[in-house]
PDB file of C-alpha atoms in Angstrom:
ATOM      1  CA  MET A   1     105.694  84.559  51.912  1.00 44.00           C
ATOM      2  CA  ASN A   2     104.109  85.897  55.086  1.00 49.00           C
ATOM      3  CA  ASN A   3     106.470  84.928  57.918  1.00 57.00           C
ATOM      4  CA  HIS A   4     103.531  83.730  59.989  1.00 59.00           C
ATOM      5  CA  SER A   5     102.639  81.189  57.322  1.00 80.00           C
ATOM      6  CA  LEU A   6     105.998  79.458  57.758  1.00 94.00           C
ATOM      7  CA  ARG A   7     105.711  76.076  59.368  1.00 96.00           C
ATOM      8  CA  PRO A   8     107.853  72.928  59.710  1.00 98.00           C
ATOM      9  CA  ASN A   9     108.579  70.869  56.608  1.00 98.00           C
ATOM     10  CA  PHE A  10     110.278  68.088  58.588  1.00 98.00           C
ATOM     11  CA  LEU A  11     110.089  66.737  62.155  1.00 98.00           C
ATOM     12  CA  ILE A  12     112.299  64.879  64.607  1.00 98.00           C
ATOM     13  CA  VAL A  13     109.658  62.931  66.552  1.00 98.00           C
ATOM     14  CA  GLY A  14     111.816  61.038  69.092  1.00 94.00           C
ATOM     15  CA  VAL A  15     112.576  58.803  70.804  1.00 98.00           C
ATOM     16  CA  ALA A  16     113.747  60.588  73.975  1.00 97.00           C
ATOM     17  CA  ARG A  17     117.092  59.357  75.377  1.00 96.00           C
ATOM     18  CA  CYS A  18     118.038  58.024  71.930  1.00 97.00           C
ATOM     19  CA  GLY A  19     120.221  60.875  70.680  1.00 96.00           C
ATOM     20  CA  THR A  20     117.485  63.263  69.526  1.00 96.00           C
ATOM     21  CA  THR A  21     119.129  66.211  71.314  1.00 94.00           C
ATOM     22  CA  SER A  22     122.466  65.473  69.678  1.00 95.00           C
ATOM     23  CA  ILE A  23     120.853  65.134  66.230  1.00 97.00           C
ATOM     24  CA  TYR A  24     119.078  68.456  66.776  1.00 97.00           C
ATOM     25  CA  HIS A  25     122.244  70.304  67.807  1.00 95.00           C
ATOM     26  CA  TYR A  26     124.313  68.746  65.009  1.00 97.00           C
ATOM     27  CA  LEU A  27     121.736  69.528  62.307  1.00 98.00           C
ATOM     28  CA  LYS A  28     121.385  73.093  63.591  1.00 97.00           C
ATOM     29  CA  GLN A  29     124.878  73.687  62.225  1.00 97.00           C
ATOM     30  CA  HIS A  30     123.744  72.976  58.645  1.00 98.00           C
ATOM     31  CA  PRO A  31     123.258  76.284  56.749  1.00 98.00           C
ATOM     32  CA  GLN A  32     120.056  75.066  55.063  1.00 98.00           C
ATOM     33  CA  ILE A  33     118.326  73.918  58.270  1.00 98.00           C
ATOM     34  CA  GLY A  34     116.418  76.197  60.628  1.00 98.00           C
ATOM     35  CA  PHE A  35     114.818  75.014  63.854  1.00 98.00           C
ATOM     36  CA  SER A  36     112.023  76.526  65.944  1.00 96.00           C
ATOM     37  CA  LYS A  37     112.938  79.036  68.654  1.00 91.00           C
ATOM     38  CA  LYS A  38     111.951  76.361  71.180  1.00 94.00           C
ATOM     39  CA  LYS A  39     113.593  72.977  70.502  1.00 93.00           C
ATOM     40  CA  GLU A  40     110.724  70.879  71.826  1.00 97.00           C
ATOM     41  CA  PRO A  41     107.372  72.665  71.554  1.00 98.00           C
ATOM     42  CA  LYS A  42     105.318  69.430  71.892  1.00 98.00           C
ATOM     43  CA  TYR A  43     102.355  71.178  70.278  1.00 98.00           C
ATOM     44  CA  PHE A  44     100.871  68.150  68.483  1.00 98.00           C
ATOM     45  CA  SER A  45     100.982  65.954  71.587  1.00 98.00           C
ATOM     46  CA  SER A  46      99.509  68.707  73.785  1.00 98.00           C
ATOM     47  CA  LEU A  47      96.247  68.633  71.814  1.00 98.00           C
ATOM     48  CA  HIS A  48      95.147  65.371  73.453  1.00 97.00           C
ATOM     49  CA  LEU A  49      96.784  65.587  76.888  1.00 97.00           C
ATOM     50  CA  ASP A  50      95.023  66.344  80.152  1.00 96.00           C
ATOM     51  CA  PHE A  51      96.743  69.139  82.063  1.00 98.00           C
ATOM     52  CA  PRO A  52      98.148  69.424  84.616  1.00 98.00           C
ATOM     53  CA  GLN A  53     100.119  66.193  84.361  1.00 98.00           C
ATOM     54  CA  LYS A  54     100.386  64.522  87.745  1.00 98.00           C
ATOM     55  CA  GLY A  55     103.978  63.257  88.064  1.00 98.00           C
ATOM     56  CA  ILE A  56     106.671  64.619  90.353  1.00 97.00           C
ATOM     57  CA  GLY A  57     107.931  67.834  88.771  1.00 96.00           C
ATOM     58  CA  ASP A  58     105.652  67.427  85.741  1.00 97.00           C
ATOM     59  CA  ASN A  59     104.634  71.062  86.238  1.00 96.00           C
ATOM     60  CA  THR A  60     108.108  72.026  84.953  1.00 94.00           C
ATOM     61  CA  VAL A  61     107.308  70.061  81.778  1.00 96.00           C
ATOM     62  CA  ASP A  62     103.801  71.465  81.391  1.00 97.00           C
ATOM     63  CA  GLU A  63     104.881  75.094  81.579  1.00 95.00           C
ATOM     64  CA  LYS A  64     107.214  74.710  78.587  1.00 95.00           C
ATOM     65  CA  ILE A  65     104.650  73.055  76.284  1.00 98.00           C
ATOM     66  CA  VAL A  66     103.232  75.160  73.450  1.00 98.00           C
ATOM     67  CA  LYS A  67      99.472  74.700  73.530  1.00 97.00           C
ATOM     68  CA  SER A  68      98.164  77.203  70.973  1.00 97.00           C
ATOM     69  CA  PHE A  69      98.546  77.079  67.202  1.00 97.00           C
ATOM     70  CA  GLU A  70      99.341  80.804  67.049  1.00 97.00           C
ATOM     71  CA  GLU A  71     102.207  80.418  69.508  1.00 97.00           C
ATOM     72  CA  TYR A  72     103.424  77.347  67.638  1.00 98.00           C
ATOM     73  CA  ILE A  73     103.532  79.067  64.247  1.00 97.00           C
ATOM     74  CA  GLU A  74     105.282  82.082  65.784  1.00 97.00           C
ATOM     75  CA  LEU A  75     108.227  79.794  66.643  1.00 97.00           C
ATOM     76  CA  PHE A  76     109.058  79.556  62.914  1.00 97.00           C
ATOM     77  CA  SER A  77     108.410  83.156  61.851  1.00 96.00           C
ATOM     78  CA  SER A  78     112.100  84.080  61.482  1.00 96.00           C
ATOM     79  CA  LEU A  79     113.121  81.048  59.402  1.00 97.00           C
ATOM     80  CA  GLY A  80     112.238  82.272  55.916  1.00 95.00           C
ATOM     81  CA  ASN A  81     115.841  81.946  54.700  1.00 96.00           C
ATOM     82  CA  TYR A  82     116.021  78.192  55.339  1.00 97.00           C
ATOM     83  CA  SER A  83     114.896  75.504  52.911  1.00 97.00           C
ATOM     84  CA  ALA A  84     114.463  72.949  55.723  1.00 98.00           C
ATOM     85  CA  ILE A  85     112.428  74.073  58.739  1.00 98.00           C
ATOM     86  CA  GLY A  86     111.965  71.716  61.661  1.00 98.00           C
ATOM     87  CA  GLU A  87     111.361  71.041  65.317  1.00 98.00           C
ATOM     88  CA  ALA A  88     112.241  68.165  67.641  1.00 98.00           C
ATOM     89  CA  SER A  89     109.521  67.025  70.052  1.00 98.00           C
ATOM     90  CA  SER A  90     110.483  63.633  71.417  1.00 96.00           C
ATOM     91  CA  ASP A  91     107.035  62.682  72.714  1.00 97.00           C
ATOM     92  CA  TYR A  92     105.383  62.720  69.262  1.00 98.00           C
ATOM     93  CA  PHE A  93     106.590  59.130  68.900  1.00 98.00           C
ATOM     94  CA  TYR A  94     105.103  57.855  72.162  1.00 98.00           C
ATOM     95  CA  TYR A  95     101.748  59.538  71.496  1.00 98.00           C
ATOM     96  CA  TYR A  96     101.775  58.487  67.831  1.00 98.00           C
ATOM     97  CA  LYS A  97      98.106  57.483  67.724  1.00 98.00           C
ATOM     98  CA  ASN A  98      97.134  61.087  68.438  1.00 98.00           C
ATOM     99  CA  THR A  99     100.049  63.009  66.922  1.00 98.00           C
ATOM    100  CA  ILE A 100     100.117  61.392  63.465  1.00 98.00           C
ATOM    101  CA  PRO A 101      96.622  62.603  62.437  1.00 98.00           C
ATOM    102  CA  GLU A 102      97.318  66.084  63.858  1.00 98.00           C
ATOM    103  CA  ILE A 103     100.688  66.371  62.086  1.00 98.00           C
ATOM    104  CA  LYS A 104      99.216  65.247  58.754  1.00 98.00           C
ATOM    105  CA  LYS A 105      96.269  67.612  59.065  1.00 98.00           C
ATOM    106  CA  THR A 106      98.460  70.634  59.855  1.00 98.00           C
ATOM    107  CA  LEU A 107     101.749  69.980  58.059  1.00 98.00           C
ATOM    108  CA  GLY A 108     100.942  67.356  55.438  1.00 98.00           C
ATOM    109  CA  ASP A 109     103.228  64.515  54.385  1.00 98.00           C
ATOM    110  CA  VAL A 110     106.475  65.864  55.904  1.00 98.00           C
ATOM    111  CA  PRO A 111     109.722  63.874  56.286  1.00 98.00           C
ATOM    112  CA  ILE A 112     109.966  62.192  59.696  1.00 98.00           C
ATOM    113  CA  ILE A 113     113.192  61.445  61.593  1.00 98.00           C
ATOM    114  CA  ILE A 114     113.119  58.832  64.375  1.00 98.00           C
ATOM    115  CA  SER A 115     116.026  57.800  66.581  1.00 98.00           C
ATOM    116  CA  ILE A 116     115.973  54.552  68.585  1.00 98.00           C
ATOM    117  CA  ARG A 117     118.441  52.610  70.744  1.00 98.00           C
ATOM    118  CA  ASN A 118     118.740  49.335  72.631  1.00 98.00           C
ATOM    119  CA  PRO A 119     115.459  49.462  74.602  1.00 98.00           C
ATOM    120  CA  LEU A 120     117.063  48.262  77.823  1.00 98.00           C
ATOM    121  CA  ASP A 121     119.573  51.133  77.619  1.00 96.00           C
ATOM    122  CA  ARG A 122     116.838  53.645  76.752  1.00 97.00           C
ATOM    123  CA  CYS A 123     114.671  52.415  79.600  1.00 97.00           C
ATOM    124  CA  TYR A 124     117.453  52.820  82.165  1.00 97.00           C
ATOM    125  CA  SER A 125     118.587  56.148  80.672  1.00 95.00           C
ATOM    126  CA  ALA A 126     115.043  57.552  80.990  1.00 96.00           C
ATOM    127  CA  TYR A 127     115.021  56.514  84.653  1.00 97.00           C
ATOM    128  CA  ASN A 128     118.431  58.111  85.243  1.00 94.00           C
ATOM    129  CA  ASN A 129     117.282  61.264  83.476  1.00 93.00           C
ATOM    130  CA  LEU A 130     114.581  61.761  86.113  1.00 96.00           C
ATOM    131  CA  VAL A 131     117.007  60.772  88.888  1.00 94.00           C
ATOM    132  CA  ARG A 132     119.358  63.490  87.610  1.00 91.00           C
ATOM    133  CA  ASP A 133     116.520  66.016  87.718  1.00 91.00           C
ATOM    134  CA  GLY A 134     115.718  65.149  91.340  1.00 92.00           C
ATOM    135  CA  ARG A 135     112.262  63.881  90.372  1.00 96.00           C
ATOM    136  CA  GLU A 136     112.561  60.088  90.675  1.00 97.00           C
ATOM    137  CA  PRO A 137     112.749  58.995  94.350  1.00 97.00           C
ATOM    138  CA  LEU A 138     112.427  55.224  93.782  1.00 97.00           C
ATOM    139  CA  SER A 139     114.940  52.529  92.937  1.00 97.00           C
ATOM    140  CA  PHE A 140     114.829  51.385  89.307  1.00 97.00           C
ATOM    141  CA  THR A 141     113.129  48.119  90.299  1.00 97.00           C
ATOM    142  CA  ARG A 142     110.443  49.912  92.331  1.00 98.00           C
ATOM    143  CA  ALA A 143     109.943  52.506  89.604  1.00 98.00           C
ATOM    144  CA  LEU A 144     109.286  49.734  87.049  1.00 98.00           C
ATOM    145  CA  GLU A 145     106.729  48.204  89.423  1.00 98.00           C
ATOM    146  CA  GLU A 146     104.977  51.583  89.722  1.00 98.00           C
ATOM    147  CA  GLU A 147     105.047  52.421  86.012  1.00 98.00           C
ATOM    148  CA  GLU A 148     101.567  51.187  85.073  1.00 98.00           C
ATOM    149  CA  LYS A 149      99.904  52.937  88.023  1.00 98.00           C
ATOM    150  CA  ARG A 150     101.759  56.180  87.365  1.00 98.00           C
ATOM    151  CA  MET A 151     100.655  56.259  83.737  1.00 98.00           C
ATOM    152  CA  LYS A 152      97.031  55.512  84.684  1.00 98.00           C
ATOM    153  CA  ASP A 153      97.226  58.402  87.144  1.00 98.00           C
ATOM    154  CA  GLY A 154      98.210  60.843  84.384  1.00 98.00           C
ATOM    155  CA  TRP A 155     101.964  61.227  84.775  1.00 98.00           C
ATOM    156  CA  ASP A 156     104.074  62.568  81.890  1.00 98.00           C
ATOM    157  CA  TRP A 157     105.162  59.938  79.364  1.00 98.00           C
ATOM    158  CA  MET A 158     108.822  60.103  80.471  1.00 98.00           C
ATOM    159  CA  TRP A 159     107.817  57.982  83.471  1.00 98.00           C
ATOM    160  CA  ALA A 160     106.906  55.147  81.060  1.00 98.00           C
ATOM    161  CA  TYR A 161     110.345  53.613  81.215  1.00 98.00           C
ATOM    162  CA  LYS A 162     109.436  50.221  79.730  1.00 98.00           C
ATOM    163  CA  ASN A 163     106.457  51.127  77.569  1.00 98.00           C
ATOM    164  CA  GLY A 164     108.295  54.159  76.207  1.00 98.00           C
ATOM    165  CA  SER A 165     111.032  51.825  74.984  1.00 98.00           C
ATOM    166  CA  LEU A 166     108.785  49.837  72.621  1.00 98.00           C
ATOM    167  CA  TYR A 167     109.228  50.948  69.006  1.00 98.00           C
ATOM    168  CA  ALA A 168     107.617  48.649  66.458  1.00 98.00           C
ATOM    169  CA  ASP A 169     103.981  49.797  66.504  1.00 98.00           C
ATOM    170  CA  ALA A 170     104.867  53.489  66.337  1.00 98.00           C
ATOM    171  CA  ILE A 171     107.463  53.011  63.582  1.00 98.00           C
ATOM    172  CA  ARG A 172     104.953  51.030  61.541  1.00 98.00           C
ATOM    173  CA  ALA A 173     102.331  53.761  61.993  1.00 98.00           C
ATOM    174  CA  PHE A 174     104.716  56.506  60.862  1.00 98.00           C
ATOM    175  CA  GLN A 175     105.827  54.404  57.871  1.00 98.00           C
ATOM    176  CA  GLU A 176     102.201  53.813  56.869  1.00 98.00           C
ATOM    177  CA  ASN A 177     101.247  57.492  57.145  1.00 98.00           C
ATOM    178  CA  PHE A 178     104.317  59.324  55.815  1.00 98.00           C
ATOM    179  CA  SER A 179     106.139  58.660  52.566  1.00 98.00           C
ATOM    180  CA  LYS A 180     109.579  59.596  53.960  1.00 98.00           C
ATOM    181  CA  VAL A 181     110.642  58.120  57.328  1.00 98.00           C
ATOM    182  CA  LYS A 182     114.283  57.914  58.424  1.00 98.00           C
ATOM    183  CA  VAL A 183     115.100  55.731  61.437  1.00 98.00           C
ATOM    184  CA  VAL A 184     118.486  56.382  63.061  1.00 98.00           C
ATOM    185  CA  LEU A 185     120.105  53.856  65.395  1.00 98.00           C
ATOM    186  CA  PHE A 186     121.612  55.577  68.425  1.00 97.00           C
ATOM    187  CA  GLU A 187     124.523  53.159  68.345  1.00 97.00           C
ATOM    188  CA  ASP A 188     125.352  54.274  64.768  1.00 98.00           C
ATOM    189  CA  LEU A 189     125.122  57.904  65.841  1.00 97.00           C
ATOM    190  CA  GLN A 190     127.565  57.246  68.694  1.00 95.00           C
ATOM    191  CA  ARG A 191     129.981  55.292  66.491  1.00 96.00           C
ATOM    192  CA  ASN A 192     129.950  57.456  63.354  1.00 97.00           C
ATOM    193  CA  PRO A 193     127.890  60.659  63.683  1.00 97.00           C
ATOM    194  CA  ILE A 194     129.250  62.175  60.462  1.00 97.00           C
ATOM    195  CA  GLN A 195     128.016  59.211  58.431  1.00 98.00           C
ATOM    196  CA  VAL A 196     124.563  59.389  60.061  1.00 98.00           C
ATOM    197  CA  LEU A 197     124.333  63.119  59.392  1.00 98.00           C
ATOM    198  CA  GLY A 198     125.271  62.472  55.749  1.00 98.00           C
ATOM    199  CA  GLU A 199     122.449  59.931  55.513  1.00 98.00           C
ATOM    200  CA  ILE A 200     120.022  62.496  56.934  1.00 98.00           C
ATOM    201  CA  GLU A 201     121.242  65.072  54.370  1.00 98.00           C
ATOM    202  CA  ASP A 202     120.554  62.574  51.557  1.00 98.00           C
ATOM    203  CA  PHE A 203     117.178  61.714  53.073  1.00 98.00           C
ATOM    204  CA  MET A 204     116.218  65.405  53.136  1.00 98.00           C
ATOM    205  CA  ASP A 205     117.812  66.241  49.748  1.00 98.00           C
ATOM    206  CA  LEU A 206     120.217  68.730  51.306  1.00 98.00           C
ATOM    207  CA  GLU A 207     123.706  69.738  50.260  1.00 97.00           C
ATOM    208  CA  SER A 208     126.548  67.988  52.071  1.00 97.00           C
ATOM    209  CA  TYR A 209     127.908  70.027  54.999  1.00 97.00           C
ATOM    210  CA  LYS A 210     131.527  69.151  55.649  1.00 91.00           C
ATOM    211  CA  THR A 211     132.288  70.837  58.968  1.00 96.00           C
ATOM    212  CA  TYR A 212     129.911  69.469  61.605  1.00 98.00           C
ATOM    213  CA  ASP A 213     131.243  69.671  65.160  1.00 96.00           C
ATOM    214  CA  VAL A 214     130.171  66.356  66.695  1.00 95.00           C
ATOM    215  CA  SER A 215     132.552  66.405  69.654  1.00 92.00           C
ATOM    216  CA  ILE A 216     129.805  66.815  72.254  1.00 88.00           C
ATOM    217  CA  LYS A 217     127.392  64.103  73.404  1.00 82.00           C
ATOM    218  CA  TYR A 218     124.319  65.942  74.649  1.00 79.00           C
ATOM    219  CA  SER A 219     122.122  65.433  77.727  1.00 63.00           C
ATOM    220  CA  PRO A 220     124.005  63.095  80.092  1.00 66.00           C
ATOM    221  CA  SER A 221     121.952  61.382  82.791  1.00 54.00           C
ATOM    222  CA  GLY A 222     122.569  59.633  86.092  1.00 54.00           C
ATOM    223  CA  LYS A 223     122.939  60.268  89.797  1.00 61.00           C
ATOM    224  CA  PRO A 224     124.701  63.561  90.600  1.00 56.00           C
ATOM    225  CA  LYS A 225     128.139  62.813  92.069  1.00 50.00           C
ATOM    226  CA  ASN A 226     127.922  65.458  94.819  1.00 56.00           C
ATOM    227  CA  LYS A 227     125.411  67.620  96.684  1.00 54.00           C
ATOM    228  CA  LEU A 228     126.129  70.764  94.656  1.00 54.00           C
ATOM    229  CA  ILE A 229     125.458  68.982  91.342  1.00 53.00           C
ATOM    230  CA  LYS A 230     122.333  67.435  92.892  1.00 54.00           C
ATOM    231  CA  LEU A 231     121.083  70.914  93.839  1.00 54.00           C
ATOM    232  CA  ILE A 232     121.882  72.433  90.422  1.00 54.00           C
ATOM    233  CA  SER A 233     120.255  69.501  88.590  1.00 52.00           C
ATOM    234  CA  SER A 234     117.033  69.441  90.593  1.00 54.00           C
ATOM    235  CA  ARG A 235     113.804  70.420  88.843  1.00 60.00           C
ATOM    236  CA  ASN A 236     111.910  70.678  92.148  1.00 62.00           C
ATOM    237  CA  SER A 237     113.192  74.131  93.102  1.00 59.00           C
ATOM    238  CA  LYS A 238     111.703  77.214  91.457  1.00 61.00           C
ATOM    239  CA  MET A 239     114.833  79.225  92.206  1.00 62.00           C
ATOM    240  CA  VAL A 240     117.134  76.593  90.676  1.00 61.00           C
ATOM    241  CA  ASN A 241     114.879  76.318  87.611  1.00 59.00           C
ATOM    242  CA  THR A 242     115.060  80.082  87.145  1.00 63.00           C
ATOM    243  CA  LEU A 243     118.854  80.055  87.484  1.00 63.00           C
ATOM    244  CA  ARG A 244     119.111  77.177  84.987  1.00 55.00           C
ATOM    245  CA  THR A 245     116.928  78.982  82.452  1.00 62.00           C
ATOM    246  CA  THR A 246     119.042  82.124  82.853  1.00 66.00           C
ATOM    247  CA  ALA A 247     122.279  80.153  82.448  1.00 61.00           C
ATOM    248  CA  LEU A 248     120.983  78.473  79.275  1.00 58.00           C
ATOM    249  CA  SER A 249     120.115  81.870  77.795  1.00 63.00           C
ATOM    250  CA  LEU A 250     123.571  83.297  78.548  1.00 63.00           C
ATOM    251  CA  ILE A 251     125.964  80.353  78.115  1.00 60.00           C
ATOM    252  CA  PRO A 252     126.128  78.213  74.940  1.00 62.00           C
ATOM    253  CA  ARG A 253     124.527  74.789  75.468  1.00 57.00           C
ATOM    254  CA  ALA A 254     127.590  73.056  74.037  1.00 59.00           C
ATOM    255  CA  TYR A 255     129.812  74.580  76.734  1.00 55.00           C
ATOM    256  CA  LEU A 256     127.440  73.541  79.521  1.00 56.00           C
ATOM    257  CA  GLU A 257     127.279  69.997  78.147  1.00 54.00           C
ATOM    258  CA  LYS A 258     131.085  69.731  78.165  1.00 56.00           C
ATOM    259  CA  ILE A 259     131.122  70.768  81.825  1.00 59.00           C
ATOM    260  CA  ALA A 260     128.367  68.295  82.724  1.00 55.00           C
ATOM    261  CA  GLN A 261     129.957  65.185  81.188  1.00 60.00           C
ATOM    262  CA  GLY A 262     131.765  64.023  84.313  1.00 58.00           C
ATOM    263  CA  PHE A 263     129.199  65.006  86.923  1.00 59.00           C
ATOM    264  CA  PHE A 264     126.798  62.033  86.751  1.00 55.00           C
ATOM    265  CA  ALA A 265     127.145  58.296  87.435  1.00 64.00           C
ATOM    266  CA  LYS A 266     124.893  55.281  86.841  1.00 67.00           C
ATOM    267  CA  ASP A 267     124.654  52.190  89.018  1.00 81.00           C
ATOM    268  CA  GLN A 268     125.188  48.814  87.369  1.00 88.00           C
ATOM    269  CA  LEU A 269     121.992  46.833  86.777  1.00 94.00           C
ATOM    270  CA  GLU A 270     121.647  43.446  88.439  1.00 93.00           C
ATOM    271  CA  ASP A 271     121.822  40.525  86.004  1.00 94.00           C
ATOM    272  CA  SER A 272     118.400  39.206  87.040  1.00 96.00           C
ATOM    273  CA  LEU A 273     116.731  42.555  86.256  1.00 97.00           C
ATOM    274  CA  LYS A 274     118.634  42.812  82.970  1.00 96.00           C
ATOM    275  CA  ASN A 275     117.435  39.370  81.951  1.00 97.00           C
ATOM    276  CA  ASP A 276     113.818  40.175  82.845  1.00 97.00           C
ATOM    277  CA  LEU A 277     113.948  43.337  80.736  1.00 98.00           C
ATOM    278  CA  LYS A 278     115.580  41.537  77.803  1.00 97.00           C
ATOM    279  CA  LYS A 279     112.704  39.035  77.810  1.00 98.00           C
ATOM    280  CA  TYR A 280     110.184  41.898  77.980  1.00 98.00           C
ATOM    281  CA  PHE A 281     111.720  43.670  74.970  1.00 98.00           C
ATOM    282  CA  LEU A 282     112.563  40.614  72.832  1.00 98.00           C
ATOM    283  CA  GLU A 283     109.381  40.454  70.743  1.00 98.00           C
ATOM    284  CA  ASP A 284     109.423  44.188  70.017  1.00 98.00           C
ATOM    285  CA  ILE A 285     113.103  44.042  69.021  1.00 98.00           C
ATOM    286  CA  GLU A 286     112.305  41.311  66.504  1.00 98.00           C
ATOM    287  CA  LYS A 287     109.337  43.247  65.097  1.00 98.00           C
ATOM    288  CA  THR A 288     111.441  46.405  64.828  1.00 98.00           C
ATOM    289  CA  SER A 289     114.259  44.516  63.118  1.00 98.00           C
ATOM    290  CA  HIS A 290     111.786  43.148  60.556  1.00 98.00           C
ATOM    291  CA  LEU A 291     110.282  46.598  59.906  1.00 97.00           C
ATOM    292  CA  LEU A 292     113.672  48.210  59.326  1.00 98.00           C
ATOM    293  CA  GLY A 293     115.243  45.288  57.500  1.00 97.00           C
ATOM    294  CA  VAL A 294     118.322  45.443  59.730  1.00 97.00           C
ATOM    295  CA  SER A 295     119.774  43.063  62.288  1.00 98.00           C
ATOM    296  CA  LEU A 296     119.277  44.153  65.901  1.00 98.00           C
ATOM    297  CA  ASP A 297     120.836  41.027  67.375  1.00 97.00           C
ATOM    298  CA  LYS A 298     123.250  43.106  69.459  1.00 97.00           C
ATOM    299  CA  TRP A 299     120.257  44.397  71.408  1.00 97.00           C
ATOM    300  CA  LYS A 300     119.453  40.828  72.460  1.00 95.00           C
ATOM    301  CA  GLU A 301     122.912  40.087  73.891  1.00 90.00           C
TER     302      GLU A 301
END
């Protein structure tokens, strides 16, 4: 086979802040699975986006997106020895109305992996992710009030804290368009990652891999605990971005994640805001529970 005809035969499509980075790094250890040179090319979502995106620091997102088919296919050119070839772009889920037709047209009926979590937790984690990066200047309450305006103004989807935490419509669309869809609950991944990885192996008809290292929880978020961590985490400095990129190319990601675990903190949410968000998410939780045939009552507590 011509190496440049290699392309993904499965996708992790999201949701961001629901364990997709951990799933990616765990599955990378499996000898039958090869991932693209860039973890998150976002090619299929780029086809219908207007660039540049307008949010704070969105330029640092835009510059990493793969926008040409030739560049996209090149990401898989060295993976001829793997039976499972994939990539993990967490915005394919949010932009499902546009990405599903593009994925089907280019890749066909490939297996789809989706990871979801308690929407209130995902919502707040997405906010803290942008706080960590030095991009979100508002309080959580103010940011939620600004969400609709930001999205109308063309900000990257990560600013859609509430809307990006709704799952039912997108899950239904993927289930209706692809014959194999695996939905992972973040809480199951946290509690028993080996079992979840075994389920994914069965889903993808892969041999069982017995020696996964699942000791690291990837991509912590929150407010940096000191000024140095705040500076290192910021995405608003070109120099810091360059240093971060260099560090990631020289130091294993797993080692950096271990260092980062204790550097970020999250404020406790006020009960009134929690209750408002629970009401907002309730209908979608019930729809999602029905689609998956599993109880999500813990998400309502």
